[in-house]
Amino acid sequence: MSVATDDLMDFDDVLERFDPVMGMEVHVELGTETKMFCGCPTTFGGDPNTQVCPACLGLPGSLPVANAKAVESAVRIGLALNCSIRESSVFARKNYFYPDQPKNYQISQYDEPTCYEGHLDVALDDGTQWRVEIERAHIEEDTGKSLHVGGSTGRIHGASHSLLDYNRAGVPLVEIVSKPIVGAGERAPEVARAYVTALRDLLRSLDVSDVRMDQGSMRCDVNLSLMAKDATEFGTRTETKNVNSLKSVAAAVTYEMRRQGAVLAAGGEVIQETRHFHESDGTTSAGRRKETAEDYRYFPEPDMPPVICEPDWVEELRGTLPELPWVRRARIQAEWGVSDEVMRDLVNVGAVDLIIATAEAGAKPEAARSWWVSFLAQQANSRAVELAELDITPAQVAEVIGLVDEGKLTNKLAQQVVVAVLDGEGEPAQIVADRGLEVVRDDSALQKAVDEALAANPDIADKIRSGKVQAAGKIVGDVMKATRGQADPARVKELVLAACQ
């Protein structure tokens, strides 16, 4: 049931009267072993408040020390986004009084970020290229996590009390801030989704984060305003916070366009505020009035020296950048000989990199593609996760495909093995051994099963003897059932036809 009671304007009517203006702020937790300014571990899922120390709790007398690996990762992100890298950048204190940050300020970067003025070209569904200009990619620390108890929605409204877990406080973040995205019109939701998708793929290829949106290691804040067709200035924006799936990014843009359109058409004013996105129905609801930069009272962090990025070191890091995902896909597409339409479909379901990795692990590309876009896609759908979030690696899929190619598994047996891997039973070869799933190759055992099936179906046997070869399918099916699917169907058919000669 929706928690929103907003009036909404028809999407086409919004486009007739207004132009949407978007701004995307994407927070990426870096995959370092320790936090940004202390030595506490960053492991996800630890018991509350077990990964903290005086520094990340902001206790008196503690001093922060920058995580060198996090700075390196931030620079590599900036280079991949075509940013300029500032030779000397500084940290600042961003002051705000919310309990998720025990210091009452966040160490971040403000007017001198490490990475600035870049861009990312993204492909839309029809292949159109859209350039998103990047204003900055700055380094900061994450906040803690609040758990509101006693309410029905998990929000602070209606809760009886709140609990705080500071394990996440101090985890290194890079916040990637786009410049205003204008001119997208009806494609605004698509552009937003395509941008976050491309950004996720890029960050994954850099191996700087696991970009698990479901676990919060990549979060998107969607800023949106509407600009009247005859206006020369942007409208008042809202910021929908912590949108945590690609589908929801597009939904948040669409909903805010329709909601703000209705507000403006009725003569009202859009309030500059944060909004909460509701996954259940794609709506947003009001959060708090949005602060401006002045409200945060930024000033240079007195306990931190500048971050120095020597040009020679930056160029060394540039040399570590991998082949960009879209360049790699174009090369693979040419090698595989698939059409643009097929490749777009593979990209849309998040299968391309998985297929490539499976092929690199030894599987034939066609078999890898078939497994990921058919059976594994069905498994992802039934488990309500994205394809990349399935608990199976491309190497494990390649191993299963190899067992099929070697004749040790049939496709149906292979599917049983894959499900067992997804359910956490272990590695494919061990599952085959433990369950006794390997294809039966003993002709004497198969012949016995064939003879029994023919004896039980004399009318079918007569049809086969009279030349109706297709009737053998019934006998093959019975033999497969008798051997629990562990017989080679082709070999069984050969035995059936030979027995009926």
XYZ file of C-alpha atoms in Angstrom:
501
model
C 0.000 0.000 0.000
C 1.399 3.423 -0.960
C 2.357 5.858 1.752
C 2.036 8.748 -0.689
C -1.127 10.748 -1.307
C 0.256 12.996 -4.037
C -1.678 14.172 -7.057
C 0.118 13.157 -10.233
C 0.140 14.711 -13.696
C 0.103 12.528 -16.776
C 3.676 12.028 -17.988
C 2.925 13.364 -21.488
C 1.268 16.453 -20.007
C 4.367 17.115 -17.929
C 6.484 17.056 -21.075
C 4.174 19.490 -22.860
C 4.596 22.110 -20.134
C 7.980 21.477 -18.553
C 11.537 20.360 -19.181
C 13.055 18.041 -16.568
C 16.466 18.872 -15.106
C 18.311 16.071 -13.334
C 21.369 15.827 -11.150
C 22.771 12.481 -10.041
C 24.817 11.998 -6.885
C 26.193 8.472 -6.655
C 27.886 7.319 -3.442
C 30.294 4.404 -3.850
C 31.737 2.517 -0.903
C 35.306 1.597 -1.765
C 36.391 -2.001 -1.328
C 39.253 -1.309 1.066
C 40.004 -3.562 4.032
C 39.995 -0.680 6.503
C 38.086 2.565 6.972
C 38.962 5.935 5.493
C 40.657 7.488 8.497
C 41.373 4.591 10.859
C 42.302 0.914 10.908
C 38.850 -0.531 11.648
C 37.666 -3.281 9.272
C 34.992 -2.593 6.679
C 33.440 -6.090 6.573
C 29.732 -5.973 5.740
C 27.286 -7.578 8.163
C 29.274 -7.550 11.421
C 27.524 -7.356 14.774
C 26.495 -3.757 15.545
C 29.213 -1.476 16.888
C 31.960 -4.111 16.814
C 34.019 -2.416 14.073
C 34.681 0.932 15.749
C 37.522 2.754 17.476
C 38.160 6.189 19.039
C 38.955 7.723 15.628
C 35.776 6.711 13.795
C 33.718 7.443 16.907
C 35.237 10.922 17.106
C 36.448 10.564 20.669
C 38.636 13.356 22.119
C 42.330 13.020 21.390
C 41.927 10.735 18.342
C 43.336 11.835 14.996
C 42.423 10.715 11.467
C 44.974 9.285 9.016
C 44.028 8.997 5.328
C 43.733 5.542 3.755
C 46.262 5.514 0.886
C 44.458 2.719 -0.984
C 41.214 4.714 -0.892
C 42.956 7.760 -2.363
C 44.438 5.585 -5.103
C 41.004 4.117 -5.891
C 39.466 7.589 -6.031
C 42.099 8.775 -8.503
C 41.545 5.721 -10.721
C 37.796 6.423 -10.675
C 38.453 10.036 -11.651
C 40.728 9.024 -14.526
C 38.154 6.524 -15.828
C 35.561 9.351 -15.740
C 37.855 11.611 -17.797
C 38.322 13.939 -14.827
C 41.169 16.296 -14.127
C 43.153 15.258 -11.040
C 44.060 18.032 -8.625
C 47.694 17.877 -7.588
C 46.893 19.157 -4.094
C 43.388 18.737 -2.653
C 42.118 19.231 0.876
C 39.630 17.638 3.217
C 36.921 19.708 4.855
C 34.526 19.354 7.774
C 30.892 19.146 6.734
C 28.961 20.036 9.880
C 25.528 18.599 10.580
C 23.776 17.371 13.663
C 22.361 13.926 12.986
C 23.096 10.891 15.150
C 24.420 8.718 12.299
C 27.754 10.585 12.468
C 29.112 10.563 16.039
C 31.519 13.474 15.478
C 28.616 15.748 14.408
C 30.600 16.426 11.259
C 31.693 14.419 8.257
C 35.208 14.568 6.818
C 34.646 15.216 3.135
C 35.952 17.388 0.302
C 34.293 20.629 -0.726
C 35.767 23.308 -2.973
C 39.016 21.474 -3.765
C 38.042 17.867 -4.583
C 40.640 15.423 -5.872
C 38.766 14.720 -9.146
C 36.819 17.327 -11.103
C 35.450 18.246 -14.556
C 34.921 14.916 -16.277
C 32.286 13.125 -18.321
C 30.806 9.704 -19.017
C 29.261 8.695 -22.346
C 26.404 6.224 -21.915
C 24.390 4.204 -24.406
C 20.595 4.382 -24.362
C 18.358 1.466 -25.310
C 18.367 2.299 -29.014
C 22.137 2.761 -29.105
C 22.038 6.564 -28.888
C 25.038 7.996 -27.015
C 24.362 10.494 -24.227
C 27.131 12.440 -22.505
C 26.725 13.115 -18.789
C 29.071 15.826 -17.554
C 30.740 15.116 -14.206
C 31.245 18.048 -11.843
C 33.356 16.223 -9.260
C 34.256 12.909 -7.689
C 35.297 13.600 -4.128
C 36.487 11.482 -1.214
C 34.608 11.290 2.071
C 33.613 8.949 4.885
C 30.315 7.127 5.172
C 27.855 7.621 8.001
C 26.530 5.084 10.484
C 23.228 3.265 10.117
C 20.026 4.153 11.977
C 17.422 1.519 12.796
C 14.016 2.930 13.717
C 12.061 0.548 15.935
C 8.354 0.377 16.649
C 6.850 1.859 13.502
C 5.219 0.109 10.570
C 7.406 1.548 7.799
C 10.923 1.391 9.243
C 11.068 5.211 9.055
C 11.529 7.520 12.010
C 7.898 8.669 11.814
C 5.861 6.477 14.142
C 8.901 4.754 15.659
C 9.156 4.393 19.433
C 12.963 4.598 19.486
C 16.029 4.390 17.270
C 19.177 2.273 17.432
C 22.531 3.256 15.920
C 25.170 1.017 14.393
C 28.469 2.824 13.756
C 30.206 -0.029 11.928
C 29.671 1.798 8.635
C 30.752 5.187 10.014
C 34.100 6.009 8.456
C 33.947 3.535 5.549
C 35.612 5.248 2.558
C 33.292 6.710 -0.053
C 33.674 8.425 -3.375
C 30.724 10.644 -4.233
C 30.330 11.204 -7.981
C 28.323 14.343 -8.695
C 27.011 15.076 -12.168
C 26.396 18.481 -13.614
C 22.743 19.295 -14.412
C 21.412 16.950 -17.077
C 19.166 18.966 -19.379
C 17.391 18.301 -22.647
C 16.522 14.662 -21.962
C 12.768 15.269 -22.140
C 10.757 12.059 -22.283
C 13.980 10.054 -22.086
C 14.958 11.496 -18.707
C 14.162 8.270 -16.773
C 16.026 6.220 -19.378
C 19.050 8.535 -19.300
C 19.166 8.352 -15.498
C 19.066 4.563 -15.488
C 21.591 4.250 -18.325
C 23.999 6.575 -16.513
C 23.878 4.684 -13.214
C 24.132 1.372 -15.100
C 27.223 2.519 -16.992
C 28.736 3.920 -13.825
C 28.179 0.643 -11.977
C 29.747 -1.349 -14.812
C 32.729 1.002 -14.925
C 33.329 0.833 -11.165
C 33.058 -2.954 -11.196
C 35.634 -3.173 -13.993
C 38.008 -0.974 -11.955
C 37.635 -3.415 -9.031
C 37.305 -0.545 -6.555
C 33.923 -1.602 -5.149
C 31.508 -4.516 -5.279
C 28.806 -1.929 -6.231
C 26.132 -3.993 -4.474
C 23.176 -1.630 -4.562
C 21.161 -4.080 -2.456
C 23.756 -3.823 0.333
C 24.194 -0.065 0.035
C 27.744 -0.105 -1.306
C 26.438 1.925 -4.239
C 23.617 4.389 -3.589
C 22.084 7.003 -5.831
C 20.524 10.324 -4.846
C 18.252 11.600 -7.629
C 17.908 15.376 -7.855
C 15.077 16.584 -10.063
C 13.391 19.841 -10.901
C 11.010 21.019 -13.605
C 11.610 24.078 -15.734
C 8.706 25.789 -17.502
C 9.089 25.824 -21.286
C 9.527 29.608 -21.358
C 11.747 29.801 -18.245
C 15.435 30.719 -18.211
C 16.224 29.414 -14.729
C 16.015 25.958 -13.211
C 13.093 25.159 -10.929
C 13.324 24.142 -7.274
C 14.786 20.662 -6.920
C 14.073 17.734 -4.667
C 16.590 15.065 -3.741
C 15.311 11.504 -3.575
C 17.789 9.753 -1.292
C 19.424 6.343 -1.375
C 17.710 4.820 -4.401
C 19.126 1.313 -4.459
C 18.286 -0.351 -7.771
C 18.591 0.558 -11.449
C 14.869 0.135 -12.033
C 14.130 2.422 -9.088
C 16.351 5.191 -10.444
C 14.107 5.488 -13.503
C 10.978 5.131 -11.356
C 12.078 7.912 -8.996
C 12.652 10.298 -11.911
C 9.271 9.463 -13.433
C 7.374 9.860 -10.169
C 8.990 13.178 -9.244
C 8.319 14.575 -12.736
C 4.630 13.690 -12.405
C 4.358 14.857 -8.784
C 6.124 18.170 -9.319
C 4.161 18.758 -12.517
C 0.888 18.420 -10.589
C 2.127 20.759 -7.839
C 3.169 23.463 -10.300
C 0.046 23.104 -12.466
C -2.089 23.663 -9.366
C -0.261 26.912 -8.610
C 1.802 25.462 -5.776
C 5.520 25.612 -5.094
C 7.915 22.696 -5.027
C 9.686 22.506 -1.673
C 13.432 21.982 -1.649
C 13.629 18.825 0.420
C 14.882 15.290 0.590
C 12.445 12.550 -0.404
C 12.250 8.859 0.496
C 11.765 6.354 -2.326
C 9.415 3.418 -1.723
C 10.399 0.271 -3.599
C 6.975 -1.306 -3.096
C 5.079 1.091 -5.356
C 7.611 3.463 -6.935
C 6.455 6.529 -4.997
C 8.376 9.122 -2.995
C 7.462 10.832 0.267
C 8.760 13.946 2.014
C 11.801 13.680 4.249
C 13.386 16.846 5.589
C 13.958 20.326 4.251
C 17.143 20.297 2.192
C 20.119 22.223 3.502
C 22.327 24.394 1.303
C 26.125 24.313 1.279
C 26.142 27.320 3.617
C 24.117 25.356 6.188
C 26.918 22.803 6.461
C 29.474 25.489 7.399
C 32.321 23.834 5.528
C 35.832 24.682 6.662
C 39.228 22.978 6.076
C 39.787 19.908 8.243
C 42.503 21.082 10.669
C 43.696 17.554 11.505
C 44.338 16.469 7.906
C 47.166 17.539 5.582
C 46.439 18.077 1.851
C 46.177 15.063 -0.438
C 49.108 15.248 -2.850
C 48.765 13.518 -6.221
C 52.073 13.803 -8.046
C 51.573 13.935 -11.842
C 53.968 11.016 -12.437
C 52.029 8.875 -9.953
C 48.737 9.807 -11.591
C 50.098 8.713 -14.970
C 51.221 5.396 -13.440
C 47.662 4.867 -12.222
C 46.310 5.756 -15.658
C 48.312 2.818 -16.971
C 46.473 0.463 -14.603
C 43.030 1.236 -16.016
C 41.394 -1.822 -17.594
C 39.694 -1.995 -20.961
C 36.489 -0.026 -20.443
C 33.332 -2.172 -20.303
C 31.737 -0.726 -23.454
C 35.007 -1.011 -25.416
C 35.322 -4.592 -24.273
C 31.723 -5.311 -25.281
C 32.254 -3.864 -28.756
C 35.297 -6.089 -29.229
C 33.484 -9.159 -27.916
C 30.430 -8.389 -30.058
C 32.606 -8.366 -33.154
C 34.322 -11.605 -32.120
C 31.003 -13.338 -31.394
C 29.279 -11.934 -34.452
C 26.084 -10.918 -32.624
C 23.808 -8.069 -33.702
C 23.470 -4.714 -31.952
C 19.959 -5.703 -30.881
C 21.116 -8.965 -29.278
C 23.975 -7.182 -27.527
C 21.614 -4.509 -26.151
C 19.332 -7.251 -24.818
C 22.289 -8.915 -23.113
C 23.344 -5.586 -21.611
C 19.819 -4.841 -20.406
C 19.607 -8.093 -18.449
C 23.112 -7.604 -17.037
C 24.500 -10.719 -18.715
C 27.345 -9.480 -20.914
C 30.194 -9.407 -18.413
C 29.013 -12.681 -16.884
C 29.021 -14.357 -20.293
C 32.454 -12.959 -21.101
C 33.870 -14.158 -17.784
C 32.324 -17.599 -18.290
C 33.863 -17.845 -21.756
C 37.223 -16.696 -20.370
C 36.932 -19.494 -17.802
C 36.834 -22.034 -20.627
C 33.226 -22.330 -21.810
C 32.131 -21.863 -25.397
C 30.559 -18.376 -25.777
C 27.294 -19.740 -27.206
C 26.863 -22.168 -24.302
C 27.737 -19.446 -21.788
C 25.175 -17.114 -23.336
C 22.491 -19.812 -23.371
C 22.960 -20.631 -19.681
C 22.974 -17.037 -18.434
C 20.031 -15.708 -20.460
C 17.804 -18.758 -20.026
C 18.115 -21.012 -16.980
C 20.143 -18.651 -14.784
C 17.931 -15.686 -15.714
C 14.922 -17.762 -14.628
C 16.661 -18.536 -11.344
C 17.427 -14.857 -10.764
C 13.803 -13.972 -11.424
C 12.443 -16.649 -9.073
C 14.885 -15.576 -6.335
C 14.074 -11.875 -6.871
C 17.707 -10.841 -7.415
C 19.667 -9.410 -10.306
C 21.607 -11.845 -12.476
C 24.985 -10.709 -11.111
C 23.771 -11.260 -7.546
C 23.190 -15.005 -7.975
C 25.410 -17.072 -5.687
C 27.308 -18.678 -8.538
C 30.468 -17.525 -10.277
C 31.214 -17.545 -14.004
C 33.982 -20.075 -13.278
C 31.443 -22.424 -11.667
C 29.083 -22.044 -14.625
C 31.988 -22.799 -16.970
C 32.783 -25.914 -14.938
C 29.188 -27.159 -15.271
C 29.243 -26.477 -19.026
C 32.510 -28.410 -19.244
C 30.942 -31.414 -17.510
C 28.120 -31.343 -20.080
C 30.608 -31.090 -22.963
C 32.534 -34.065 -21.569
C 29.332 -36.090 -21.491
C 29.441 -36.452 -17.699
C 26.181 -34.520 -17.264
C 23.034 -34.073 -19.308
C 21.503 -30.609 -19.456
C 18.831 -31.594 -16.925
C 21.421 -33.000 -14.538
C 23.486 -29.861 -15.042
C 20.502 -27.747 -14.031
C 20.256 -29.750 -10.796
C 23.930 -29.056 -10.136
C 23.506 -25.321 -10.785
C 20.547 -25.117 -8.395
C 22.602 -26.911 -5.751
C 25.445 -24.408 -6.200
C 22.955 -21.548 -5.871
C 21.647 -23.128 -2.675
C 25.139 -23.198 -1.190
C 25.877 -26.935 -1.412
C 29.425 -26.455 -2.706
C 31.411 -26.743 -5.915
C 29.935 -28.445 -9.040
C 32.265 -31.473 -9.091
C 31.672 -32.164 -5.408
C 27.894 -31.886 -5.837
C 28.015 -34.364 -8.742
C 29.991 -36.799 -6.599
C 27.894 -36.363 -3.445
C 24.598 -36.773 -5.290
C 25.784 -39.437 -7.700
C 24.615 -37.410 -10.687
C 27.153 -38.422 -13.327
C 25.724 -39.822 -16.563
C 25.374 -43.628 -16.616
C 27.757 -45.008 -19.246
C 27.393 -48.711 -18.517
C 25.709 -50.098 -21.639
C 24.690 -53.255 -19.825
C 22.737 -51.225 -17.246
C 21.204 -49.094 -19.980
C 20.317 -52.127 -22.072
C 18.521 -53.665 -19.106
C 16.489 -50.474 -18.633
C 15.686 -50.376 -22.357
C 14.546 -54.022 -22.385
C 12.301 -53.410 -19.371
C 10.761 -50.311 -20.970
C 10.103 -52.148 -24.259
C 8.573 -55.112 -22.409
C 6.269 -52.752 -20.514
C 5.170 -51.051 -23.761
C 4.746 -53.793 -26.429
C 2.517 -51.606 -28.592
C 5.205 -48.900 -28.736
C 7.826 -51.545 -29.511
C 5.704 -52.785 -32.436
C 5.399 -49.243 -33.823
C 9.174 -48.798 -33.707
C 9.680 -52.155 -35.456
C 7.233 -51.082 -38.165
C 9.378 -48.047 -38.930
C 7.794 -45.357 -36.769
C 11.090 -44.186 -35.287
C 9.540 -41.157 -33.557
C 7.704 -43.555 -31.237
C 11.077 -44.287 -29.613
C 10.686 -41.049 -27.694
C 8.301 -42.699 -25.243
C 10.769 -45.493 -24.486
C 13.665 -43.036 -24.152
C 11.584 -41.019 -21.684
C 10.808 -44.106 -19.598
C 14.484 -45.071 -19.512
C 15.477 -41.546 -18.481
C 12.933 -41.696 -15.672
C 14.186 -45.095 -14.569
C 17.787 -43.855 -14.456
C 16.811 -40.600 -12.678
C 17.832 -38.629 -15.737
C 21.386 -39.953 -15.605
C 21.370 -41.708 -18.978
C 22.616 -40.155 -22.209
C 19.392 -39.756 -24.256
C 21.226 -40.132 -27.567
C 22.817 -43.414 -26.470
C 19.497 -44.675 -25.088
C 17.808 -43.988 -28.441
C 20.545 -45.931 -30.242
C 19.974 -48.908 -27.936
C 16.191 -48.721 -28.386
C 16.410 -48.692 -32.181
C 18.962 -51.505 -32.161
C 16.741 -53.603 -29.905
C 13.800 -53.178 -32.290
C 15.540 -54.163 -35.481
